[in-house]
Coordinates of C-alpha atoms in Angstrom, one line a residue:
Chain G
X1 CA 61.8 47.3 -34.2
X2 CA 61.3 43.7 -33.1
X3 CA 58.0 42.7 -31.6
X4 CA 57.6 39.2 -30.0
X5 CA 54.2 37.7 -29.7
X6 CA 54.0 35.0 -27.0
X7 CA 51.0 32.8 -27.8
X8 CA 50.1 33.3 -31.4
X9 CA 46.3 32.8 -31.1
X10 CA 43.2 34.8 -31.9
X11 CA 44.2 38.0 -30.0
X12 CA 48.0 37.9 -30.4
X13 CA 47.6 37.0 -34.1
X14 CA 45.0 39.6 -34.8
X15 CA 47.1 42.3 -33.1
X16 CA 50.1 41.4 -35.3
X17 CA 48.0 41.4 -38.5
X18 CA 46.6 44.9 -37.7
X19 CA 49.9 46.4 -36.6
X20 CA 51.8 45.0 -39.6
X21 CA 49.5 46.7 -42.0
X22 CA 50.3 50.1 -40.4
X23 CA 54.0 49.3 -39.9
X24 CA 55.2 47.0 -42.7
X25 CA 58.8 47.3 -41.5
X26 CA 58.2 46.1 -38.0
X27 CA 59.7 42.6 -37.5
X28 CA 57.4 40.1 -35.8
X29 CA 58.7 37.1 -33.9
X30 CA 56.4 34.3 -32.8
X31 CA 56.8 32.2 -29.7
X32 CA 54.5 29.3 -29.3
X33 CA 54.6 25.9 -27.6
X34 CA 52.9 24.4 -30.6
X35 CA 55.2 24.1 -33.7
X36 CA 52.1 23.7 -35.9
X37 CA 50.7 27.0 -34.6
X38 CA 54.1 28.6 -35.3
X39 CA 54.2 27.3 -38.9
X40 CA 50.6 28.4 -39.5
X41 CA 51.4 31.9 -38.1
X42 CA 54.3 32.3 -40.5
X43 CA 52.2 31.0 -43.5
X44 CA 49.4 33.5 -42.6
X45 CA 51.8 36.4 -42.4
X46 CA 51.2 36.9 -38.7
X47 CA 54.9 36.7 -37.8
X48 CA 58.1 36.7 -39.8
X49 CA 59.8 33.9 -37.9
X50 CA 59.4 31.8 -34.8
X51 CA 62.1 31.6 -32.1
X52 CA 62.6 30.0 -28.7
X53 CA 61.4 32.3 -25.9
X54 CA 64.7 33.6 -24.5
X55 CA 66.1 34.4 -27.9
X56 CA 63.0 36.2 -29.0
X57 CA 62.7 38.3 -25.8
X58 CA 66.4 39.2 -25.9
X59 CA 66.1 41.0 -29.2
X60 CA 62.6 42.6 -28.7
X61 CA 61.6 46.2 -28.0
X62 CA 58.1 45.0 -27.3
X63 CA 56.9 41.7 -26.0
X64 CA 53.2 40.9 -26.1
X65 CA 52.0 38.1 -23.9
X66 CA 48.8 36.6 -25.3
X67 CA 48.5 33.2 -23.7
X68 CA 45.7 31.9 -21.4
X69 CA 45.6 33.9 -18.2
X70 CA 47.1 31.1 -16.0
X71 CA 50.2 31.1 -18.2
X72 CA 50.3 34.9 -18.1
X73 CA 50.6 34.9 -14.3
X74 CA 53.2 32.2 -14.4
X75 CA 55.3 33.7 -17.1
X76 CA 55.1 37.4 -16.2
X77 CA 57.9 37.5 -13.5
X78 CA 60.2 35.3 -15.6
X79 CA 59.6 37.5 -18.7
X80 CA 60.4 40.6 -16.7
X81 CA 63.6 38.9 -15.6
X82 CA 64.6 38.3 -19.2
X83 CA 63.3 41.7 -20.6
X84 CA 66.1 43.9 -22.0
X85 CA 66.6 47.4 -20.5
X86 CA 64.3 49.9 -22.2
X87 CA 62.0 47.2 -23.6
X88 CA 58.3 46.9 -22.8
X89 CA 56.1 43.9 -21.9
X90 CA 52.4 44.0 -22.2
X91 CA 49.7 41.3 -22.0
X92 CA 46.1 40.9 -23.3
X93 CA 44.7 38.8 -20.5
X94 CA 40.9 38.9 -19.7
X95 CA 41.6 39.1 -15.9
X96 CA 43.8 41.8 -14.4
X97 CA 44.0 41.5 -10.6
X98 CA 46.1 38.4 -10.3
X99 CA 48.2 39.3 -13.3
X100 CA 49.0 42.8 -11.9
X101 CA 49.7 41.2 -8.5
X102 CA 52.3 38.9 -10.3
X103 CA 54.0 42.0 -11.7
X104 CA 53.8 44.4 -8.7
X105 CA 56.7 43.1 -6.6
X106 CA 59.1 42.9 -9.6
X107 CA 61.9 45.4 -9.7
X108 CA 61.1 45.9 -13.4
X109 CA 57.4 46.5 -12.9
X110 CA 57.6 49.9 -14.7
X111 CA 58.5 48.1 -18.0
X112 CA 55.1 46.3 -17.9
X113 CA 51.8 47.6 -19.2
X114 CA 48.6 45.8 -18.1
X115 CA 46.2 45.8 -21.1
X116 CA 43.0 44.1 -22.2
X117 CA 41.2 44.6 -25.5
X118 CA 37.4 44.3 -25.4
X119 CA 37.3 42.0 -28.4
X120 CA 37.2 38.3 -29.2
X121 CA 35.3 35.6 -31.0
X122 CA 34.3 32.1 -30.0
X123 CA 37.2 30.8 -32.1
X124 CA 40.9 30.3 -31.1
X125 CA 44.3 29.7 -32.5
X126 CA 46.3 31.5 -35.3
X127 CA 43.8 30.2 -37.8
X128 CA 41.1 32.3 -36.1
X129 CA 43.1 35.5 -36.1
X130 CA 42.0 38.3 -38.5
X131 CA 43.1 41.9 -39.1
X132 CA 39.9 43.6 -38.2
X133 CA 39.3 42.0 -34.8
X134 CA 40.8 44.9 -32.8
X135 CA 40.3 48.1 -34.9
X136 CA 37.2 50.0 -33.6
X137 CA 37.2 48.3 -30.3
X138 CA 38.1 49.5 -26.8
X139 CA 41.3 48.8 -24.8
X140 CA 41.4 48.9 -21.0
X141 CA 44.7 49.7 -19.4
X142 CA 45.1 49.0 -15.7
X143 CA 47.4 50.7 -13.2
X144 CA 48.7 53.1 -15.8
X145 CA 50.6 55.0 -13.2
X146 CA 52.8 52.0 -12.4
X147 CA 54.1 51.8 -15.9
X148 CA 57.0 53.9 -17.2
X149 CA 56.0 56.8 -19.4
X150 CA 57.9 55.4 -22.4
X151 CA 56.3 52.0 -22.1
X152 CA 52.8 53.5 -21.9
X153 CA 53.6 55.7 -24.8
X154 CA 54.7 52.8 -27.0
X155 CA 51.8 50.6 -26.1
X156 CA 49.1 53.3 -26.4
X157 CA 50.5 54.5 -29.7
X158 CA 50.3 51.0 -31.3
X159 CA 46.8 50.3 -30.1
X160 CA 45.6 53.8 -31.1
X161 CA 47.2 53.5 -34.5
X162 CA 45.2 50.4 -35.2
X163 CA 42.0 52.3 -34.3
X164 CA 41.4 51.3 -30.7
X165 CA 40.1 53.7 -28.0
X166 CA 41.8 53.5 -24.6
X167 CA 40.1 53.6 -21.2
X168 CA 41.7 53.3 -17.7
X169 CA 40.7 51.6 -14.5
X170 CA 42.1 49.7 -11.6
X171 CA 42.5 45.9 -11.9
X172 CA 39.8 45.5 -9.2
X173 CA 37.3 47.5 -11.2
X174 CA 38.2 45.8 -14.4
X175 CA 37.7 42.3 -13.0
X176 CA 34.4 43.2 -11.4
X177 CA 32.9 44.7 -14.5
X178 CA 34.3 42.0 -16.8
X179 CA 32.6 39.4 -14.6
X180 CA 29.2 41.0 -15.6
X181 CA 29.7 42.2 -19.2
X182 CA 31.8 39.3 -20.5
X183 CA 32.5 36.4 -18.2
X184 CA 28.8 35.9 -17.3
X185 CA 27.7 35.8 -20.9
X186 CA 30.1 33.0 -21.5
X187 CA 28.9 30.9 -18.5
X188 CA 25.3 31.5 -19.5
X189 CA 26.0 30.3 -23.0
X190 CA 27.9 27.2 -21.9
X191 CA 25.0 26.3 -19.5
X192 CA 22.4 26.9 -22.2
X193 CA 24.3 24.6 -24.6
X194 CA 24.5 21.9 -22.0
X195 CA 20.8 22.2 -21.1
X196 CA 19.6 21.9 -24.7
X197 CA 22.1 19.2 -25.6
X198 CA 21.0 17.1 -22.6
X199 CA 17.3 17.4 -23.5
X200 CA 17.7 17.1 -27.2
X201 CA 19.8 13.9 -27.4
X202 CA 18.6 13.6 -31.0
X203 CA 20.6 16.4 -32.5
X204 CA 18.4 16.5 -35.6
X205 CA 15.6 17.9 -33.6
X206 CA 17.8 20.9 -32.8
X207 CA 18.7 21.4 -36.4
X208 CA 15.0 21.4 -37.4
X209 CA 13.7 23.6 -34.6
X210 CA 16.4 26.0 -33.7
X211 CA 16.4 29.4 -35.3
X212 CA 19.0 32.2 -35.5
X213 CA 17.9 33.4 -32.1
X214 CA 19.2 30.2 -30.4
X215 CA 22.4 30.3 -32.5
X216 CA 23.2 33.8 -31.4
X217 CA 22.4 33.2 -27.7
X218 CA 24.5 30.0 -27.5
X219 CA 27.3 31.0 -29.8
X220 CA 29.8 31.6 -27.0
X221 CA 29.4 28.0 -25.8
X222 CA 31.8 27.2 -28.7
X223 CA 34.6 29.1 -26.8
X224 CA 37.9 27.4 -25.8
X225 CA 37.8 25.6 -22.4
X226 CA 41.6 26.0 -22.1
X227 CA 41.3 29.7 -22.4
X228 CA 38.2 30.2 -20.2
X229 CA 38.8 27.8 -17.3
X230 CA 41.7 29.9 -16.0
X231 CA 39.7 33.1 -16.5
X232 CA 36.8 31.9 -14.5
X233 CA 39.2 30.6 -11.9
X234 CA 41.2 33.8 -11.5
X235 CA 38.1 35.9 -11.4
X236 CA 36.0 33.3 -9.4
X237 CA 34.8 35.7 -6.7
X238 CA 33.3 38.2 -9.1
X239 CA 32.0 35.5 -11.5
X240 CA 30.5 33.5 -8.7
X241 CA 28.7 36.7 -7.5
X242 CA 27.5 37.5 -11.0
X243 CA 26.3 34.0 -11.5
X244 CA 24.4 34.1 -8.2
X245 CA 22.7 37.4 -9.3
X246 CA 21.8 35.8 -12.7
X247 CA 20.4 32.7 -11.1
X248 CA 18.3 34.9 -8.8
X249 CA 16.8 36.7 -11.8
X250 CA 16.1 33.4 -13.5
X251 CA 14.4 32.1 -10.4
X252 CA 12.3 35.3 -10.2
X253 CA 11.1 34.7 -13.7
X254 CA 10.4 31.0 -13.0
X255 CA 8.2 32.1 -10.1
X256 CA 6.4 34.6 -12.4
X257 CA 5.5 32.0 -15.0
X258 CA 4.7 29.4 -12.4
X259 CA 2.2 31.9 -10.8
X260 CA 0.8 32.9 -14.2
X261 CA 1.7 36.5 -13.3
X262 CA 1.2 38.1 -16.7
X263 CA 1.7 41.7 -15.4
X264 CA 5.0 40.6 -13.7
X265 CA 6.1 38.9 -16.8
X266 CA 5.5 42.0 -19.0
X267 CA 7.2 44.2 -16.4
X268 CA 10.2 41.9 -16.2
X269 CA 10.7 41.9 -20.0
X270 CA 10.1 45.7 -20.3
X271 CA 12.9 46.3 -17.8
X272 CA 15.2 44.0 -19.7
X273 CA 14.3 45.8 -23.0
X274 CA 16.4 48.8 -21.7
X275 CA 19.3 46.8 -23.0
X276 CA 18.3 47.8 -26.5
X277 CA 19.7 51.3 -25.9
X278 CA 22.9 49.9 -24.5
X279 CA 23.3 47.6 -27.5
X280 CA 22.8 50.4 -29.9
X281 CA 25.6 52.2 -28.0
X282 CA 27.9 49.1 -28.5
X283 CA 27.0 48.7 -32.1
X284 CA 27.8 52.4 -32.8
X285 CA 31.3 51.9 -31.4
Chain B
X1 CA -6.8 34.7 -54.9
X2 CA -7.3 36.8 -51.8
X3 CA -5.1 36.3 -48.7
X4 CA -5.8 38.0 -45.4
X5 CA -3.0 38.7 -42.9
X6 CA -4.4 39.2 -39.4
X7 CA -1.7 40.9 -37.4
X8 CA 0.7 42.6 -39.9
X9 CA 3.9 42.3 -37.8
X10 CA 7.3 40.7 -38.3
X11 CA 6.1 37.2 -39.3
X12 CA 2.9 38.0 -41.1
X13 CA 4.5 40.9 -43.0
X14 CA 7.6 38.8 -43.9
X15 CA 5.3 36.0 -45.2
X16 CA 3.4 38.4 -47.4
X17 CA 6.6 40.0 -48.8
X18 CA 8.0 36.6 -49.7
X19 CA 4.8 35.2 -51.2
X20 CA 4.0 38.3 -53.2
X21 CA 7.4 38.1 -54.9
X22 CA 6.5 34.6 -56.2
X23 CA 2.8 35.4 -56.9
X24 CA 2.5 39.0 -57.9
X25 CA -1.2 38.6 -58.8
X26 CA -2.2 37.4 -55.4
X27 CA -4.2 40.1 -53.5
X28 CA -3.2 40.7 -49.9
X29 CA -5.6 42.2 -47.4
X30 CA -4.3 43.4 -44.0
X31 CA -6.2 43.3 -40.7
X32 CA -4.7 45.1 -37.8
X33 CA -6.0 46.8 -34.7
X34 CA -3.4 49.6 -35.2
X35 CA -4.3 51.9 -38.1
X36 CA -0.7 53.1 -38.1
X37 CA 0.5 49.5 -38.7
X38 CA -2.0 49.2 -41.5
X39 CA -0.8 52.3 -43.3
X40 CA 2.8 51.3 -42.9
X41 CA 2.0 47.8 -44.3
X42 CA 0.4 49.4 -47.4
X43 CA 3.3 51.8 -47.8
X44 CA 5.9 49.0 -47.5
X45 CA 4.0 46.9 -50.1
X46 CA 3.1 44.2 -47.6
X47 CA -0.6 44.3 -48.3
X48 CA -2.8 46.0 -51.0
X49 CA -5.4 47.2 -48.7
X50 CA -6.6 47.0 -45.1
X51 CA -10.1 46.0 -44.2
X52 CA -12.2 45.3 -41.1
X53 CA -11.9 41.6 -40.0
X54 CA -15.2 40.2 -41.1
X55 CA -15.1 41.8 -44.5
X56 CA -11.5 40.6 -45.1
X57 CA -12.2 37.0 -44.1
X58 CA -15.4 36.8 -46.1
X59 CA -13.5 37.4 -49.4
X60 CA -10.4 35.3 -48.6
X61 CA -9.3 31.9 -49.8
X62 CA -6.5 31.9 -47.2
X63 CA -6.5 33.6 -43.8
X64 CA -3.2 33.8 -41.9
X65 CA -3.4 34.6 -38.2
X66 CA -0.1 36.1 -37.1
X67 CA -0.9 37.9 -33.8
X68 CA 0.5 37.2 -30.3
X69 CA -0.5 33.7 -29.2
X70 CA -3.1 34.7 -26.6
X71 CA -5.0 36.5 -29.4
X72 CA -4.6 33.5 -31.6
X73 CA -6.4 31.2 -29.1
X74 CA -9.1 33.8 -28.6
X75 CA -9.7 34.5 -32.2
X76 CA -9.4 31.0 -33.7
X77 CA -12.9 29.7 -33.0
X78 CA -14.5 33.0 -34.1
X79 CA -12.5 33.0 -37.3
X80 CA -13.5 29.5 -38.1
X81 CA -17.1 30.6 -37.6
X82 CA -16.6 33.3 -40.2
X83 CA -14.4 31.3 -42.6
X84 CA -16.1 30.8 -46.1
X85 CA -16.6 27.3 -47.3
X86 CA -13.5 26.0 -49.0
X87 CA -11.2 28.6 -47.5
X88 CA -8.3 27.8 -45.2
X89 CA -7.1 29.3 -42.0
X90 CA -3.5 29.0 -40.7
X91 CA -1.6 30.5 -37.9
X92 CA 2.1 31.2 -37.1
X93 CA 2.0 31.0 -33.3
X94 CA 5.0 29.9 -31.3
X95 CA 3.0 27.6 -29.1
X96 CA 0.7 24.9 -30.5
X97 CA -1.0 22.9 -27.7
X98 CA -3.5 25.5 -26.5
X99 CA -4.0 26.8 -30.0
X100 CA -4.8 23.4 -31.4
X101 CA -7.1 22.7 -28.4
X102 CA -9.0 25.9 -29.3
X103 CA -9.6 24.5 -32.8
X104 CA -10.2 20.9 -32.1
X105 CA -13.8 21.0 -31.1
X106 CA -14.8 23.3 -33.9
X107 CA -17.0 21.8 -36.7
X108 CA -14.7 23.5 -39.3
X109 CA -11.4 22.1 -37.7
X110 CA -10.5 20.6 -41.1
X111 CA -10.2 24.0 -42.7
X112 CA -7.4 24.9 -40.2
X113 CA -3.7 24.2 -40.5
X114 CA -1.5 24.6 -37.4
X115 CA 1.9 26.0 -38.5
X116 CA 4.9 27.6 -36.9
X117 CA 8.0 28.9 -38.8
X118 CA 11.3 28.5 -37.1
X119 CA 12.3 32.1 -37.7
X120 CA 12.2 35.5 -36.1
X121 CA 14.3 38.4 -35.0
X122 CA 14.2 40.5 -31.8
X123 CA 12.3 43.2 -33.7
X124 CA 8.5 43.5 -34.2
X125 CA 5.8 45.3 -36.2
X126 CA 5.4 45.8 -39.9
X127 CA 8.5 48.0 -40.0
X128 CA 10.6 44.9 -39.0
X129 CA 9.2 42.6 -41.7
X130 CA 11.6 41.6 -44.5
X131 CA 11.3 39.3 -47.5
X132 CA 14.1 37.1 -46.6
X133 CA 13.1 36.2 -43.1
X134 CA 11.3 32.9 -43.9
X135 CA 13.1 31.5 -47.1
X136 CA 15.6 28.8 -46.2
X137 CA 14.1 28.2 -42.7
X138 CA 12.0 25.3 -41.4
X139 CA 8.2 25.2 -40.9
X140 CA 6.6 22.9 -38.3
X141 CA 3.1 21.7 -39.1
X142 CA 1.2 20.1 -36.2
X143 CA -1.7 17.6 -36.3
X144 CA -1.5 17.5 -40.1
X145 CA -4.0 14.6 -40.2
X146 CA -6.7 16.8 -38.7
X147 CA -6.6 19.2 -41.7
X148 CA -8.4 18.8 -45.0
X149 CA -6.1 17.6 -47.8
X150 CA -6.9 20.8 -49.9
X151 CA -6.0 23.0 -47.0
X152 CA -2.7 21.2 -46.3
X153 CA -1.9 21.4 -50.0
X154 CA -2.5 25.1 -50.2
X155 CA -0.5 26.0 -47.1
X156 CA 2.4 23.6 -47.8
X157 CA 2.6 24.8 -51.4
X158 CA 2.9 28.5 -50.4
X159 CA 5.5 27.8 -47.7
X160 CA 7.5 25.5 -50.0
X161 CA 7.4 28.0 -52.8
X162 CA 9.1 30.6 -50.6
X163 CA 11.8 28.1 -49.9
X164 CA 10.8 26.6 -46.5
X165 CA 11.3 23.0 -45.5
X166 CA 8.4 21.3 -43.8
X167 CA 8.5 19.0 -40.7
X168 CA 5.6 17.4 -38.8
X169 CA 5.0 16.8 -35.1
X170 CA 2.3 16.7 -32.5
X171 CA 1.5 20.0 -30.7
X172 CA 2.8 18.4 -27.5
X173 CA 6.2 17.5 -29.0
X174 CA 6.3 21.0 -30.6
X175 CA 5.8 22.8 -27.3
X176 CA 8.3 20.7 -25.4
X177 CA 11.1 21.1 -27.9
X178 CA 10.4 24.8 -28.4
X179 CA 10.7 25.4 -24.7
X180 CA 14.3 24.2 -25.0
X181 CA 15.5 25.5 -28.3
X182 CA 13.7 28.8 -28.5
X183 CA 11.8 29.9 -25.4
X184 CA 14.6 29.2 -23.0
X185 CA 17.1 31.2 -25.1
X186 CA 14.7 34.2 -24.7
X187 CA 14.4 33.9 -20.9
X188 CA 18.2 33.5 -20.6
X189 CA 18.7 36.7 -22.5
X190 CA 16.1 38.7 -20.7
X191 CA 17.6 37.6 -17.3
X192 CA 21.2 38.3 -18.5
X193 CA 20.1 41.8 -19.6
X194 CA 18.5 42.5 -16.2
X195 CA 21.5 41.2 -14.3
X196 CA 24.0 43.3 -16.2
X197 CA 21.7 46.4 -16.2
X198 CA 21.2 46.2 -12.4
X199 CA 24.9 45.9 -11.8
X200 CA 26.1 48.4 -14.3
X201 CA 23.8 51.3 -13.4
X202 CA 26.2 53.6 -15.2
X203 CA 25.5 52.5 -18.7
X204 CA 28.7 54.0 -20.1
X205 CA 30.7 51.2 -18.4
X206 CA 28.8 48.7 -20.5
X207 CA 29.4 50.6 -23.6
X208 CA 33.2 50.7 -22.9
X209 CA 33.6 47.1 -21.7
X210 CA 31.1 45.0 -23.6
X211 CA 32.2 43.3 -26.7
X212 CA 30.3 41.6 -29.5
X213 CA 30.1 38.4 -27.4
X214 CA 27.9 40.2 -24.9
X215 CA 25.7 41.8 -27.7
X216 CA 25.1 38.4 -29.3
X217 CA 24.2 36.6 -26.1
X218 CA 21.9 39.3 -24.8
X219 CA 20.3 40.2 -28.2
X220 CA 17.0 38.5 -27.6
X221 CA 16.4 40.6 -24.5
X222 CA 15.3 43.3 -27.0
X223 CA 12.3 41.1 -27.9
X224 CA 8.7 42.3 -27.6
X225 CA 7.1 41.6 -24.1
X226 CA 3.6 41.7 -25.6
X227 CA 4.6 38.8 -27.9
X228 CA 6.6 36.8 -25.4
X229 CA 4.5 37.0 -22.2
X230 CA 1.6 35.0 -23.7
X231 CA 4.1 32.4 -25.2
X232 CA 5.7 31.8 -21.9
X233 CA 2.3 31.7 -20.2
X234 CA 0.8 29.2 -22.7
X235 CA 3.9 27.0 -22.6
X236 CA 4.6 27.5 -18.9
X237 CA 5.0 23.9 -17.8
X238 CA 7.6 23.2 -20.4
X239 CA 9.3 26.5 -20.0
X240 CA 9.4 26.2 -16.2
X241 CA 11.0 22.8 -16.5
X242 CA 13.5 24.0 -19.1
X243 CA 14.3 27.0 -16.9
X244 CA 14.7 24.6 -13.9
X245 CA 17.2 22.5 -15.8
X246 CA 19.1 25.6 -16.9
X247 CA 19.3 26.9 -13.4
X248 CA 20.6 23.5 -12.3
X249 CA 23.4 23.6 -14.9
X250 CA 24.3 27.1 -13.7
X251 CA 24.4 26.1 -10.1
X252 CA 26.6 23.2 -11.1
X253 CA 29.1 25.6 -12.6
X254 CA 28.9 27.9 -9.7
X255 CA 29.9 25.0 -7.4
X256 CA 32.8 24.2 -9.8
X257 CA 34.3 27.6 -9.7
X258 CA 33.6 28.1 -5.9
X259 CA 35.5 24.8 -5.4
X260 CA 38.3 25.8 -7.8
X261 CA 37.6 22.5 -9.6
X262 CA 39.7 23.2 -12.8
X263 CA 39.2 19.6 -14.1
X264 CA 35.4 19.9 -13.6
X265 CA 35.5 23.3 -15.3
X266 CA 37.3 22.0 -18.4
X267 CA 35.0 19.0 -18.6
X268 CA 31.9 21.2 -18.3
X269 CA 32.9 23.5 -21.2
X270 CA 34.2 20.6 -23.3
X271 CA 30.7 19.0 -23.1
X272 CA 29.1 22.3 -24.0
X273 CA 31.5 22.6 -27.0
X274 CA 29.5 19.8 -28.7
X275 CA 27.0 22.6 -29.6
X276 CA 29.6 23.7 -32.2
X277 CA 28.5 20.7 -34.4
X278 CA 24.9 21.5 -33.9
X279 CA 25.3 25.2 -34.8
X280 CA 27.2 24.3 -38.0
X281 CA 24.1 22.2 -38.8
X282 CA 21.8 25.2 -38.2
X283 CA 24.0 27.6 -40.2
X284 CA 24.1 25.1 -43.1
X285 CA 20.3 25.2 -43.3

């Protein structure tokens, strides 16, 4: 069976590395606009060969689209046009409403499975891919009922075989929740990075004074702008709302300290401490 | 030599564990308002015995004050009153202006060394203490010239012997920088925790959808309110200013996505990406 990975970055590359370990005979074809990424992907054993898009798709049973989300929405209808009969197309985009919209009117909609793994790091490109990124994590599939049973079966089997747990929701639910539990964390880290960088023009001061708490909170500010700008744009209504809620909580706390309201301060943090239970749930996953 | 640790929590306990390994003959005395903490500290080998405050201080060459910062400002003058001639008092508080103010008028000011290690975790109490928390991290000493040479020599030798690097600044500089590189990260995490918890009333959704990026960004929201409320209060002018700057950066980004300003979005994140270089500096420490 041939599998094409379009966009051989962190997610597409990590998927290939995990699946290849389970299925050593599967043949992986890389498609990437960057020849350097292609060569690196072959050297790292992510794919067996790189081919031009049309050639790769024509010989594939499964096509995995793992580019930034703006390119996913652009390419999806064209890829469905090219997709051989009986083959399946899936994507790993961090937004789902616009992507599913782009597929919905296509006569071959049933050959597409809308997927999103709850996994990532702040690094990107094939050099950042690693076999253990996806195993043990969750996968969200949207609009499952719009996909053909055989396509669902193939996609779910591969993700389950690499140790992922599958959940289902509508694209609308997906994008709303993601705005809060993922996209907002990224904006908060980017803004924290900018705030501290602007104040601490002399970077040595940050080296000397920052501890692991700062590193952990700001880590996502290292993430790829090319990947995140289209996500925030496609999910802008939910992200804008989440960001508005977040700013409100910050303003509440600013008022608490400005008013020297110690009881309010304790209460605010105690309510936030409930996140400990949630994090223990995530870490147990 | 007897060393008293007042407040046997994460920092005081980790200090004792690291120093005892280097100096097995040093005798450590714990002072804590919680008898349970005292017993746990003896059981974990953090201290040899627990004693009432006055008795412990009377027989100590070094007294380490490692309580929440409001208790440090309260206790400092009283401890200096009790401190034997030739003995040294130091503290590990995360604020320095009010704490140094509390010492400055005391006739025994020279026996006090104002210190703050750039280290911590989101956990607290003697159960959270561990030997490797402080080694490899930085220590800030404030108003070094106000301390007696012998006191400075003792404190610096112990911190250097456990592998810490020492930097100097004024209490004012310390509190300003700390607001940005430490206190702000904590507020941003508490507010992020509250925003997501309020939206995601059904905690299972967070379990399913959150990835390690969210865990890392929100981790500090698990921190102790009893420890942090007094820090934010004592450093409220700087923290309020830092928080105001942060809110402004968030509002800027909200406007960028509301206006679908992709170029602005890319530029914003690219500027934040500079933090990568800073984090590599911190991780190399």
